[in-house]
Each structure stands twice: as C-alpha cells, then as structure tokens.
C-alpha cells in the first residue's frame, strides 16, 4: 500500500507531539497530535513519494500492518489530528458511519 523508508518514518514522527508521563514514558492514553499539513476535515496529511496520505493511516501502517482492502482506519478518540496508533482501529464504511453518529 505505502512504500516507505526508515527516513520517512523518522520524518513522520518528527511532526507529531507525543506527550510523556511524569516518569518520562510515552503517554499512550493521550492523543498524539499531528503538526504537519491538514485537509479540509482536519485530518493530517503526510507527503510520501510525492503523494499525500492521511497521517492516521500512515501511523497505523507503520505501527501494525497494512490496511486491508476496502477498510477504514477509525479514531476511537474521535479526534481527526490524532495519530496515536493505540487510538486507531480498522473498520468498515458502515462502522465509520455508525461511529460518527
């Protein structure tokens, strides 16, 4: 789905604000906010191989695996700029519509 390098992954994470707990460990419960470009719906956009990809989708792929065909990456936090992979899950179009309601 995406062809990327370690350099692309480093560039991606450099555009994310990852909060840390008091003991200086990543806060996996909080949203990790994307600070790159955005689309009109406030979803982050990451430029990869001269194409834009939604940042939450790229976060999911580099953390877990490829996104199955015809599936969506949904936010459990309902926060479009969030790229915390632990706030993301795979779902169908119907799941996405029901989640918005």
Coordinates of N, CA, C and O in Angstrom, one line a residue:
X1 N 0.8 -1.2 0.0 CA 0.0 0.0 0.0 C 0.9 1.3 0.0 O 0.7 2.1 -0.9
X2 N 1.7 1.4 1.0 CA 2.7 2.5 1.0 C 4.1 2.0 0.9 O 4.4 1.0 1.6
X3 N 4.9 2.6 0.1 CA 6.3 2.3 0.0 C 7.0 3.4 0.8 O 6.9 4.6 0.5
X4 N 7.7 3.0 1.9 CA 8.3 4.0 2.7 C 9.7 3.4 3.3 O 9.9 2.2 3.2
X5 N 10.5 4.4 3.8 CA 11.8 4.0 4.3 C 11.8 4.4 5.8 O 10.9 5.1 6.3
X6 N 12.9 4.0 6.5 CA 13.1 4.5 7.9 C 13.2 6.0 7.9 O 12.7 6.6 8.9
X7 N 13.8 6.6 6.9 CA 13.8 8.1 6.9 C 12.4 8.7 6.8 O 12.2 9.7 7.5
X8 N 11.5 8.1 6.1 CA 10.1 8.6 6.0 C 9.5 8.4 7.4 O 8.8 9.3 7.8
X9 N 9.7 7.3 8.1 CA 9.1 7.1 9.4 C 9.7 8.2 10.4 O 8.9 8.8 11.1
X10 N 11.0 8.4 10.4 CA 11.5 9.4 11.2 C 10.9 10.8 10.9 O 10.6 11.6 11.9
X11 N 10.8 11.1 9.7 CA 10.2 12.4 9.2 C 8.8 12.5 9.7 O 8.3 13.6 10.2
X12 N 8.0 11.4 9.6 CA 6.7 11.4 10.1 C 6.6 11.7 11.6 O 5.9 12.6 12.0
X13 N 7.3 11.0 12.4 CA 7.2 11.1 13.8 C 7.7 12.5 14.3 O 7.4 13.0 15.4
X14 N 8.6 13.1 13.5 CA 9.1 14.5 13.8 C 8.0 15.5 13.8 O 8.2 16.6 14.3
X15 N 6.9 15.2 13.2 CA 5.7 16.1 13.0 C 4.6 15.8 14.0 O 3.5 16.2 13.8
X16 N 4.9 15.0 15.0 CA 3.9 14.6 16.0 C 4.3 15.0 17.4 O 5.5 14.9 17.8
X17 N 3.3 15.6 18.1 CA 3.6 15.9 19.5 C 3.1 14.7 20.4 O 1.9 14.5 20.5
X18 N 4.1 14.0 20.9 CA 3.8 12.8 21.8 C 4.0 13.2 23.2 O 5.1 13.6 23.6
X19 N 2.9 13.2 24.0 CA 3.1 13.6 25.4 C 3.7 12.5 26.2 O 3.6 11.3 25.9
X20 N 4.4 12.9 27.3 CA 5.1 12.0 28.2 C 4.5 12.1 29.6 O 4.0 13.2 30.0
X21 N 4.5 11.0 30.3 CA 4.0 10.9 31.7 C 5.1 11.6 32.6 O 6.2 11.8 32.1
X22 N 4.8 11.7 33.9 CA 5.7 12.2 34.8 C 7.0 11.4 34.9 O 8.1 11.9 35.3
X23 N 6.9 10.1 34.7 CA 8.1 9.2 34.8 C 8.8 9.2 33.4 O 9.6 8.3 33.2
X24 N 8.5 10.1 32.5 CA 9.2 10.3 31.2 C 9.0 9.1 30.3 O 9.9 8.7 29.5
X25 N 7.8 8.5 30.4 CA 7.4 7.4 29.4 C 6.3 8.0 28.5 O 5.5 8.8 29.0
X26 N 6.2 7.4 27.3 CA 5.1 7.9 26.4 C 3.8 7.7 27.0 O 3.5 6.7 27.7
X27 N 2.9 8.7 26.9 CA 1.5 8.6 27.4 C 0.7 8.0 26.3 O 0.3 8.7 25.3
X28 N 0.4 6.7 26.4 CA -0.4 6.0 25.3 C -1.9 6.3 25.4 O -2.6 6.0 24.5
X29 N -2.3 6.9 26.5 CA -3.7 7.2 26.6 C -4.1 8.5 26.0 O -5.2 8.7 25.5
X30 N -3.2 9.5 25.9 CA -3.5 10.8 25.3 C -3.4 10.8 23.8 O -2.7 9.9 23.2
X31 N -4.0 11.7 23.2 CA -3.9 11.9 21.7 C -2.5 12.4 21.4 O -1.9 13.2 22.1
X32 N -2.0 11.9 20.3 CA -0.7 12.3 19.8 C -1.0 13.2 18.6 O -1.5 12.7 17.6
X33 N -0.8 14.5 18.7 CA -1.3 15.4 17.7 C -0.4 15.6 16.5 O 0.8 15.9 16.7
X34 N -0.9 15.6 15.3 CA -0.2 15.8 14.1 C 0.0 17.3 13.9 O -1.0 18.0 14.0
X35 N 1.3 17.7 13.6 CA 1.5 19.1 13.4 C 2.0 19.4 12.0 O 2.6 20.5 11.7
X36 N 1.7 18.5 11.0 CA 2.1 18.8 9.6 C 0.9 19.5 9.0 O 0.1 20.1 9.6
X37 N 0.7 19.2 7.7 CA -0.5 19.8 7.0 C -1.8 19.0 7.3 O -1.8 17.9 7.8
X38 N -2.9 19.7 6.9 CA -4.2 19.1 7.1 C -5.1 19.2 5.9 O -4.8 20.1 5.1
X39 N -6.1 18.4 5.8 CA -7.1 18.6 4.8 C -8.3 19.4 5.3 O -8.2 19.8 6.5
X40 N -9.3 19.6 4.6 CA -10.4 20.5 5.0 C -11.2 19.9 6.1 O -11.9 20.6 6.8
X41 N -11.1 18.6 6.4 CA -11.8 18.0 7.5 C -10.9 17.8 8.8 O -11.3 17.1 9.7
X42 N -9.8 18.5 8.8 CA -8.8 18.5 9.9 C -8.1 17.2 10.1 O -7.5 16.9 11.2
X43 N -8.1 16.3 9.1 CA -7.2 15.1 9.1 C -5.8 15.5 8.7 O -5.7 16.2 7.7
X44 N -4.8 15.0 9.3 CA -3.5 15.3 9.0 C -3.1 14.7 7.6 O -3.6 13.6 7.3
X45 N -2.2 15.4 6.9 CA -1.7 14.9 5.6 C -0.2 14.8 5.7 O 0.5 15.7 6.1
X46 N 0.3 13.7 5.2 CA 1.7 13.4 5.2 C 2.1 13.2 3.8 O 1.5 12.4 3.1
X47 N 3.2 13.9 3.3 CA 3.6 13.7 1.9 C 4.6 12.5 1.9 O 5.6 12.5 2.6
X48 N 4.3 11.6 1.0 CA 5.1 10.4 0.9 C 5.2 10.0 -0.6 O 4.2 9.8 -1.3
X49 N 6.4 10.0 -1.1 CA 6.6 9.7 -2.6 C 5.8 10.6 -3.5 O 5.1 10.1 -4.4
X50 N 5.7 11.9 -3.2 CA 5.0 12.9 -4.0 C 3.5 12.8 -3.9 O 2.8 13.3 -4.8
X51 N 3.0 12.1 -2.9 CA 1.5 11.9 -2.8 C 1.2 12.2 -1.3 O 2.0 11.9 -0.4
X52 N 0.0 12.7 -1.1 CA -0.4 12.9 0.3 C -1.2 11.7 0.8 O -1.9 11.1 0.0
X53 N -0.9 11.3 2.0 CA -1.6 10.2 2.7 C -2.1 10.8 4.0 O -1.5 11.6 4.6
X54 N -3.2 10.3 4.4 CA -3.7 10.8 5.7 C -2.8 10.2 6.8 O -2.4 9.0 6.8
X55 N -2.4 11.1 7.7 CA -1.4 10.8 8.7 C -1.8 9.7 9.6 O -1.0 8.8 10.0
X56 N -3.1 9.6 10.0 CA -3.5 8.5 10.9 C -3.4 7.1 10.2 O -3.1 6.1 10.8
X57 N -3.6 7.1 8.9 CA -3.5 5.8 8.2 C -2.0 5.4 8.1 O -1.7 4.2 8.3
X58 N -1.1 6.4 7.9 CA 0.3 6.0 7.9 C 0.7 5.6 9.3 O 1.5 4.6 9.4
X59 N 0.3 6.2 10.3 CA 0.6 5.8 11.7 C 0.2 4.4 11.9 O 1.0 3.6 12.5
X60 N -1.0 4.0 11.5 CA -1.5 2.6 11.7 C -0.6 1.6 10.9 O -0.2 0.6 11.5
X61 N -0.2 1.9 9.7 CA 0.6 1.0 8.9 C 1.9 0.8 9.4 O 2.4 -0.3 9.5
X62 N 2.6 1.9 9.8 CA 4.0 1.7 10.3 C 4.0 1.1 11.7 O 5.1 0.6 12.1
X63 N 2.9 1.1 12.4 CA 2.9 0.5 13.7 C 2.4 -0.9 13.7 O 3.0 -1.8 14.4
X64 N 1.4 -1.2 13.0 CA 0.7 -2.5 13.0 C 0.9 -3.3 11.7 O 1.6 -4.4 11.7
X65 N 0.3 -2.9 10.6 CA 0.4 -3.6 9.4 C -0.3 -2.9 8.3 O -0.9 -1.8 8.5
X66 N -0.4 -3.5 7.1 CA -1.1 -2.9 6.0 C -2.6 -2.9 6.4 O -3.1 -3.7 7.2
X67 N -3.3 -1.9 5.7 CA -4.7 -1.8 5.9 C -5.4 -2.7 4.9 O -5.2 -2.6 3.7
X68 N -6.3 -3.6 5.4 CA -7.0 -4.5 4.4 C -7.8 -3.7 3.4 O -8.3 -2.6 3.7
X69 N -7.9 -4.2 2.2 CA -8.6 -3.6 1.1 C -10.0 -3.3 1.6 O -10.7 -4.1 2.2
X70 N -10.5 -2.1 1.2 CA -11.9 -1.6 1.4 C -12.2 -1.4 2.9 O -13.3 -1.3 3.3
X71 N -11.1 -1.2 3.7 CA -11.3 -1.0 5.1 C -10.8 0.4 5.5 O -10.0 1.0 4.8
X72 N -11.3 1.0 6.6 CA -11.0 2.3 7.0 C -10.2 2.2 8.3 O -10.2 1.2 9.0
X73 N -9.5 3.3 8.6 CA -8.8 3.4 9.9 C -9.6 4.4 10.7 O -9.7 5.6 10.3
X74 N -10.2 4.0 11.8 CA -11.1 4.8 12.6 C -10.4 5.3 13.9 O -9.5 4.6 14.4
X75 N -10.8 6.4 14.3 CA -10.3 7.0 15.6 C -11.2 6.6 16.7 O -12.4 6.9 16.7
X76 N -10.7 5.9 17.7 CA -11.5 5.7 18.9 C -11.7 6.9 19.8 O -12.6 7.0 20.6
X77 N -10.8 7.9 19.6 CA -10.8 9.1 20.3 C -11.7 10.2 19.6 O -11.9 11.3 20.2
X78 N -12.1 10.0 18.4 CA -12.9 11.0 17.7 C -12.2 12.3 17.5 O -12.8 13.4 17.5
X79 N -10.8 12.2 17.3 CA -10.0 13.4 17.2 C -9.2 13.3 15.9 O -8.1 12.7 15.9
X80 N -9.7 13.9 14.8 CA -9.0 13.7 13.5 C -7.5 14.0 13.4 O -6.8 13.3 12.7
X81 N -6.9 15.0 14.2 CA -5.5 15.1 14.1 C -4.7 14.1 14.9 O -3.4 14.2 14.9
X82 N -5.3 13.2 15.6 CA -4.6 12.3 16.5 C -4.0 11.2 15.6 O -4.7 10.6 14.7
X83 N -2.8 10.9 15.9 CA -2.1 9.8 15.2 C -1.6 8.7 16.1 O -0.7 7.9 15.8
X84 N -2.1 8.7 17.4 CA -1.7 7.7 18.3 C -2.2 6.4 17.8 O -3.4 6.2 17.7
X85 N -1.3 5.5 17.5 CA -1.7 4.2 16.9 C -2.6 3.4 17.8 O -3.4 2.6 17.3
X86 N -2.6 3.6 19.1 CA -3.4 2.9 20.0 C -4.8 3.5 20.2 O -5.6 3.0 20.9
X87 N -5.0 4.6 19.4 CA -6.4 5.2 19.3 C -7.0 4.9 18.0 O -8.1 5.4 17.7
X88 N -6.4 4.0 17.2 CA -6.8 3.7 15.9 C -7.2 2.2 15.8 O -6.7 1.4 16.4
X89 N -8.3 2.0 15.0 CA -8.7 0.6 14.7 C -9.2 0.5 13.3 O -9.6 1.5 12.7
X90 N -9.2 -0.7 12.8 CA -9.7 -1.0 11.5 C -11.2 -1.2 11.6 O -11.8 -1.7 12.5
X91 N -11.9 -0.7 10.5 CA -13.4 -0.8 10.5 C -13.9 -0.7 9.1 O -13.2 -0.3 8.2
X92 N -15.2 -1.0 8.9 CA -15.8 -0.8 7.6 C -16.4 0.6 7.4 O -16.4 1.4 8.3
X93 N -16.8 0.8 6.2 CA -17.5 2.1 6.0 C -18.7 2.2 6.9 O -18.9 3.3 7.5
X94 N -19.5 1.2 7.1 CA -20.6 1.2 8.0 C -20.2 1.5 9.4 O -20.8 2.3 10.1
X95 N -19.1 0.9 9.9 CA -18.6 1.2 11.2 C -18.2 2.6 11.3 O -18.5 3.3 12.4
X96 N -17.6 3.2 10.3 CA -17.3 4.6 10.3 C -18.5 5.5 10.4 O -18.5 6.5 11.2
X97 N -19.5 5.2 9.7 CA -20.8 6.0 9.7 C -21.4 5.9 11.1 O -21.8 6.9 11.6
X98 N -21.5 4.6 11.6 CA -22.1 4.4 12.9 C -21.3 5.2 14.0 O -21.9 5.7 15.0
X99 N -20.0 5.2 13.9 CA -19.1 5.8 14.8 C -19.4 7.4 14.9 O -19.2 8.0 15.9
X100 N -19.7 7.9 13.7 CA -19.9 9.4 13.6 C -21.2 9.8 14.3 O -21.4 10.9 14.7
X101 N -22.2 8.9 14.4 CA -23.5 9.2 14.9 C -23.5 9.3 16.4 O -22.8 9.2 17.2

